[in-house]
């Protein structure tokens, strides 16, 4: 019986102590680049190839690297530094947030050599959707580990940490922690040091921990802290140790309401301190820290009077950079007039000294009636306004939908998408191979899957010799994603280039539908050796495409250059060109929403071309015939034969002979032969017009002023009457607000001069906004404050009374029934450049 009572008491005691501790709602610990989980001081860092981690990275550009344990053994948390994930293209980790509010985000870095990668030379950016954590970041030269800790108020459902290589280097990370902390950890206000006042707005302020010091006490590591923080000793920061001496207390601390809590700092911080030594010549105790000059800092002093024998004896001053912080501070007056009460006070230093030094001092008060004294238990220095750079986001595939897009970069990929794509494409291929569909509607430049993995995974070259060609990637890295395919394999796949298999003809040559040995479908583009668009464009396409992996860009599966053949093999795009779905064929019309989604997808692909690499890539031939649709009507940009890498940093354009397609050509480029990414924006503007008007960009059968769609459309748009000329089949389903924004976007894209046109990123944003307007209805007033939105006129709040069709599934069913049209193949023949 006694034992039972004891056991019960024990349980109650354990429960009691447990519930007093803070349990983080979000607690992500990731061991990057590792195949196995690692346990560090009782905390489990999961391998980043495990299911619970969402890593979004272009294929082959995320490398799991390791080094020997011996080389890291001398560091704390050695096992975390033994592996790293290296990225050669923008990539992200995303974390679903269970709780909104303050979180610690910790990043671990240790530079080592792995194969051809020297991480000590890496230079990169790390950003969330709202804040740039690191910019132009390089490792310090002493090759020791670096841990960066941030305190972020995360209110989104998902935290996306994007790693972006800068220069022509790579980025990397060894481990990541994302952990909820109590909301009260950072209050909204603090005292301003100079000018004296109150600082408001800490609540939303991102902070970076610069220093966290257990003054007068030992180092505290994650396992002994209430929030897994690390507290360093003050030994290397104190300037005049002679005037101070450490004090420690074993006694109980009097935690009080209104004072600090155990989460603010653990007992071992408040139980140790530095105290001013009572001597004949009393001066200040001063600690000095290296910080970034001219930056803002939040400075938190932790106090606890563990030294006095009664109240009102310990009264002192504190200073930051010679500015007075607290004057005649009497700790026993702060909370309840008792001793040993943990307490802290926050100050904001708006601009640190240009020298990059920050000093904190504790000195005697000026009062005559108390002995000179002073104490400090702990100190935290946190940088505010971490970086001014612009954020870069690589969204995980599932996060792209239904979020207000403030997307500056969007590279999609990632494990989930690839797996899903493979599964889908295996299913589709199985089905299609069995059915032997009668002439699928097609196009000059087709395809249909996520290639690199389907290549490795399905091994369609199992009988052929697979030679890897290392082509140069635009960002200067190697990629193994382009494969040389033996001619015999292609002969077989196309039934000896059977004319029956031709699905398109272009200036380059013919495009064949082909079925590989594993019965997967591909599109084979065979260069015409007499073609004037010869070998150079063949090379361009191989080089550009083999480095490009994006959900909205058609993938190159391989090529063949045997017997002076020029053959490119692409993923097969089941649903053909966007153009064929707009006019000139008997296919059912695409819904307005589907059209918008296609525009958004292609804008994303182009935006990636323009910004995803060190040098931007200009497509030069943006048109509806070069936007292909997969079996789900998802858009992918194709045909990179004319693409050029953009201007070097010191130039603003590339001078080049004018190429492109009539009707889409940027007039400025035409006149001045100066190519910029804004030429693509112009052409894309024409595509947008084509999408909403559903007519050819050049139609010589029409009256003179209507022949050129760009000229004609912009005339109506400028009159505010775009609604008069849009596709009658969908005009009833477009909300006026959405149409207005769409029209404005077109108008901006078609601006006379490139400088006046938006970037592809802006276009993307605007299109996503159009989709929001279309779906969310007219009440978008809360978004009006965002600077992206201009020209929303409040006087036009007519609400469309028409029902908006959102039955995508039914549309898909319809489309699966469609068949090829004769009109279509005629169109294809006029397609050649
Ligand atoms: C990295 O991991 C591989 C596979 O586990 C192992 O063979 C290799 O020795 C490791 N390299 C180092 C430097 O530890
Ligand atoms: C990073 O480097 C680029 C170019 O070297 C420079 O323009 C930019 O201002 C730098 N950013 C930061 C935050 O130092
Ligand atoms: C970029 O690559 C070139 C040549 O490979 C090299 O000389 C240069 O140092 C690299 N730049 C950076 C920032 O690593
Ligand atoms: C986080 O920011 C939101 C406003 O964006 C604010 O309402 C909330 O109180 C903040 N949370 C904390 C813990 O500061
Ligand atoms: C940390 O905790 C461990 C056991 O939990 C203990 O052995 C160690 O002394 C503690 N260290 C400090 C600095 O308190
Ligand atoms: C400090 O020194 C003064 C005289 O110098 C003495 O009166 C006082 O008692 C001392 N205080 C402590 C706490 O030792
Ligand atoms: C503070 O004052 C000391 C002594 O006057 C001086 O040496 C130091 O440079 C000052 N520090 C700052 C940041 O102004
Ligand atoms: C302590 O430092 C402050 C600011 O630099 C200075 O005004 C004060 O005179 C110093 N006190 C002593 C005792 O040196
Ligand atoms: C931080 O940056 C914001 C916006 O750039 C600015 O409004 C604010 O004043 C800055 N805060 C500090 C403490 O410098």
mmCIF file of C-alpha atoms in Angstrom, residues 24-147:
data_model
loop_
_atom_site.group_PDB
_atom_site.id
_atom_site.type_symbol
_atom_site.label_atom_id
_atom_site.label_comp_id
_atom_site.label_asym_id
_atom_site.label_seq_id
_atom_site.Cartn_x
_atom_site.Cartn_y
_atom_site.Cartn_z
ATOM 1 C CA UNK A 24 7.236 22.820 -28.670
ATOM 2 C CA UNK A 25 4.371 22.216 -31.107
ATOM 3 C CA UNK A 26 6.776 22.278 -34.023
ATOM 4 C CA UNK A 27 9.984 20.415 -33.498
ATOM 5 C CA UNK A 28 11.832 19.632 -36.704
ATOM 6 C CA UNK A 29 15.393 18.352 -36.488
ATOM 7 C CA UNK A 30 16.965 17.409 -39.803
ATOM 8 C CA UNK A 31 20.294 15.727 -40.450
ATOM 9 C CA UNK A 32 20.939 16.947 -43.981
ATOM 10 C CA UNK A 33 22.571 14.744 -46.599
ATOM 11 C CA UNK A 34 22.407 11.740 -44.327
ATOM 12 C CA UNK A 35 20.802 8.377 -44.920
ATOM 13 C CA UNK A 36 20.383 7.723 -41.208
ATOM 14 C CA UNK A 37 18.968 9.510 -38.210
ATOM 15 C CA UNK A 38 21.468 10.932 -35.759
ATOM 16 C CA UNK A 39 21.009 11.330 -32.040
ATOM 17 C CA UNK A 40 22.649 14.367 -30.512
ATOM 18 C CA UNK A 41 22.337 14.816 -26.743
ATOM 19 C CA UNK A 42 19.130 12.823 -26.747
ATOM 20 C CA UNK A 43 17.600 14.714 -29.665
ATOM 21 C CA UNK A 44 16.964 12.825 -32.893
ATOM 22 C CA UNK A 45 17.885 14.574 -36.132
ATOM 23 C CA UNK A 46 16.089 12.689 -38.897
ATOM 24 C CA UNK A 47 17.735 11.821 -42.202
ATOM 25 C CA UNK A 48 16.677 14.212 -44.938
ATOM 26 C CA UNK A 49 15.747 11.399 -47.277
ATOM 27 C CA UNK A 50 13.054 10.284 -44.861
ATOM 28 C CA UNK A 51 9.400 10.826 -45.533
ATOM 29 C CA UNK A 52 8.930 13.470 -42.921
ATOM 30 C CA UNK A 53 11.264 15.859 -44.732
ATOM 31 C CA UNK A 54 10.116 17.786 -47.800
ATOM 32 C CA UNK A 55 13.102 18.613 -49.942
ATOM 33 C CA UNK A 56 12.425 20.407 -53.209
ATOM 34 C CA UNK A 57 15.338 20.439 -55.573
ATOM 35 C CA UNK A 58 15.923 20.076 -59.287
ATOM 36 C CA UNK A 59 17.008 16.527 -60.021
ATOM 37 C CA UNK A 60 20.721 15.755 -59.751
ATOM 38 C CA UNK A 61 21.367 19.160 -58.288
ATOM 39 C CA UNK A 62 20.996 18.114 -54.718
ATOM 40 C CA UNK A 63 23.937 16.039 -53.569
ATOM 41 C CA UNK A 64 24.265 14.083 -50.346
ATOM 42 C CA UNK A 65 27.865 14.561 -49.224
ATOM 43 C CA UNK A 66 29.884 13.103 -46.346
ATOM 44 C CA UNK A 67 33.273 13.355 -44.763
ATOM 45 C CA UNK A 68 35.134 11.185 -42.317
ATOM 46 C CA UNK A 69 34.065 11.264 -38.712
ATOM 47 C CA UNK A 70 37.646 11.882 -37.616
ATOM 48 C CA UNK A 71 37.747 15.294 -39.248
ATOM 49 C CA UNK A 72 34.785 16.568 -37.233
ATOM 50 C CA UNK A 73 35.221 14.670 -33.984
ATOM 51 C CA UNK A 74 36.664 17.628 -32.111
ATOM 52 C CA UNK A 75 33.465 19.654 -32.473
ATOM 53 C CA UNK A 76 30.239 19.611 -30.486
ATOM 54 C CA UNK A 77 27.498 17.783 -32.372
ATOM 55 C CA UNK A 78 30.167 16.121 -34.531
ATOM 56 C CA UNK A 79 27.780 13.647 -36.102
ATOM 57 C CA UNK A 80 25.758 16.474 -37.636
ATOM 58 C CA UNK A 81 28.803 17.833 -39.423
ATOM 59 C CA UNK A 82 29.733 14.525 -40.966
ATOM 60 C CA UNK A 83 27.146 14.875 -43.706
ATOM 61 C CA UNK A 84 25.841 17.780 -45.746
ATOM 62 C CA UNK A 85 23.357 18.382 -48.512
ATOM 63 C CA UNK A 86 24.921 20.310 -51.384
ATOM 64 C CA UNK A 87 22.785 22.212 -53.895
ATOM 65 C CA UNK A 88 23.962 23.438 -57.255
ATOM 66 C CA UNK A 89 20.631 25.075 -58.055
ATOM 67 C CA UNK A 90 18.044 26.864 -55.922
ATOM 68 C CA UNK A 91 16.379 24.308 -53.641
ATOM 69 C CA UNK A 92 14.320 24.297 -50.504
ATOM 70 C CA UNK A 93 13.312 22.445 -47.389
ATOM 71 C CA UNK A 94 9.751 23.047 -46.278
ATOM 72 C CA UNK A 95 8.168 22.535 -42.919
ATOM 73 C CA UNK A 96 4.485 22.450 -42.159
ATOM 74 C CA UNK A 97 3.791 24.652 -39.159
ATOM 75 C CA UNK A 98 1.461 23.407 -36.465
ATOM 76 C CA UNK A 99 1.680 26.599 -34.478
ATOM 77 C CA UNK A 100 1.908 30.183 -35.551
ATOM 78 C CA UNK A 101 4.298 32.495 -33.728
ATOM 79 C CA UNK A 102 7.918 32.591 -32.643
ATOM 80 C CA UNK A 103 10.211 29.781 -33.737
ATOM 81 C CA UNK A 104 13.913 29.195 -33.534
ATOM 82 C CA UNK A 105 15.426 28.324 -36.891
ATOM 83 C CA UNK A 106 18.957 26.973 -36.548
ATOM 84 C CA UNK A 107 21.253 26.232 -39.433
ATOM 85 C CA UNK A 108 24.445 24.193 -39.064
ATOM 86 C CA UNK A 109 27.324 24.574 -41.486
ATOM 87 C CA UNK A 110 30.661 22.850 -41.657
ATOM 88 C CA UNK A 111 32.794 23.129 -44.807
ATOM 89 C CA UNK A 112 34.534 20.044 -46.127
ATOM 90 C CA UNK A 113 35.638 18.705 -49.459
ATOM 91 C CA UNK A 114 33.465 16.205 -51.232
ATOM 92 C CA UNK A 115 34.378 15.020 -54.717
ATOM 93 C CA UNK A 116 34.732 18.202 -56.764
ATOM 94 C CA UNK A 117 32.917 20.349 -54.220
ATOM 95 C CA UNK A 118 34.897 22.481 -51.836
ATOM 96 C CA UNK A 119 32.317 23.747 -49.405
ATOM 97 C CA UNK A 120 34.737 26.277 -47.986
ATOM 98 C CA UNK A 121 34.305 28.145 -51.272
ATOM 99 C CA UNK A 122 30.516 28.004 -51.332
ATOM 100 C CA UNK A 123 28.715 31.333 -51.463
ATOM 101 C CA UNK A 124 24.987 31.426 -51.077
ATOM 102 C CA UNK A 125 21.740 32.892 -49.929
ATOM 103 C CA UNK A 126 19.219 31.377 -47.547
ATOM 104 C CA UNK A 127 15.773 32.883 -47.396
ATOM 105 C CA UNK A 128 12.247 32.192 -46.245
ATOM 106 C CA UNK A 129 9.260 33.682 -48.024
ATOM 107 C CA UNK A 130 9.545 36.785 -45.892
ATOM 108 C CA UNK A 131 13.111 37.291 -44.851
ATOM 109 C CA UNK A 132 16.610 36.751 -46.155
ATOM 110 C CA UNK A 133 18.550 34.891 -43.472
ATOM 111 C CA UNK A 134 21.925 34.788 -45.186
ATOM 112 C CA UNK A 135 23.132 36.646 -48.242
ATOM 113 C CA UNK A 136 26.472 36.296 -50.016
ATOM 114 C CA UNK A 137 27.280 33.951 -47.177
ATOM 115 C CA UNK A 138 30.695 32.318 -47.123
ATOM 116 C CA UNK A 139 32.308 30.221 -44.438
ATOM 117 C CA UNK A 140 34.904 31.870 -42.217
ATOM 118 C CA UNK A 141 38.454 30.941 -43.176
ATOM 119 C CA UNK A 142 39.236 28.961 -40.015
ATOM 120 C CA UNK A 143 37.173 25.991 -41.264
ATOM 121 C CA UNK A 144 35.305 25.483 -38.035
ATOM 122 C CA UNK A 145 31.570 24.832 -37.853
ATOM 123 C CA UNK A 146 29.106 27.712 -37.893
ATOM 124 C CA UNK A 147 25.688 27.593 -36.269
#
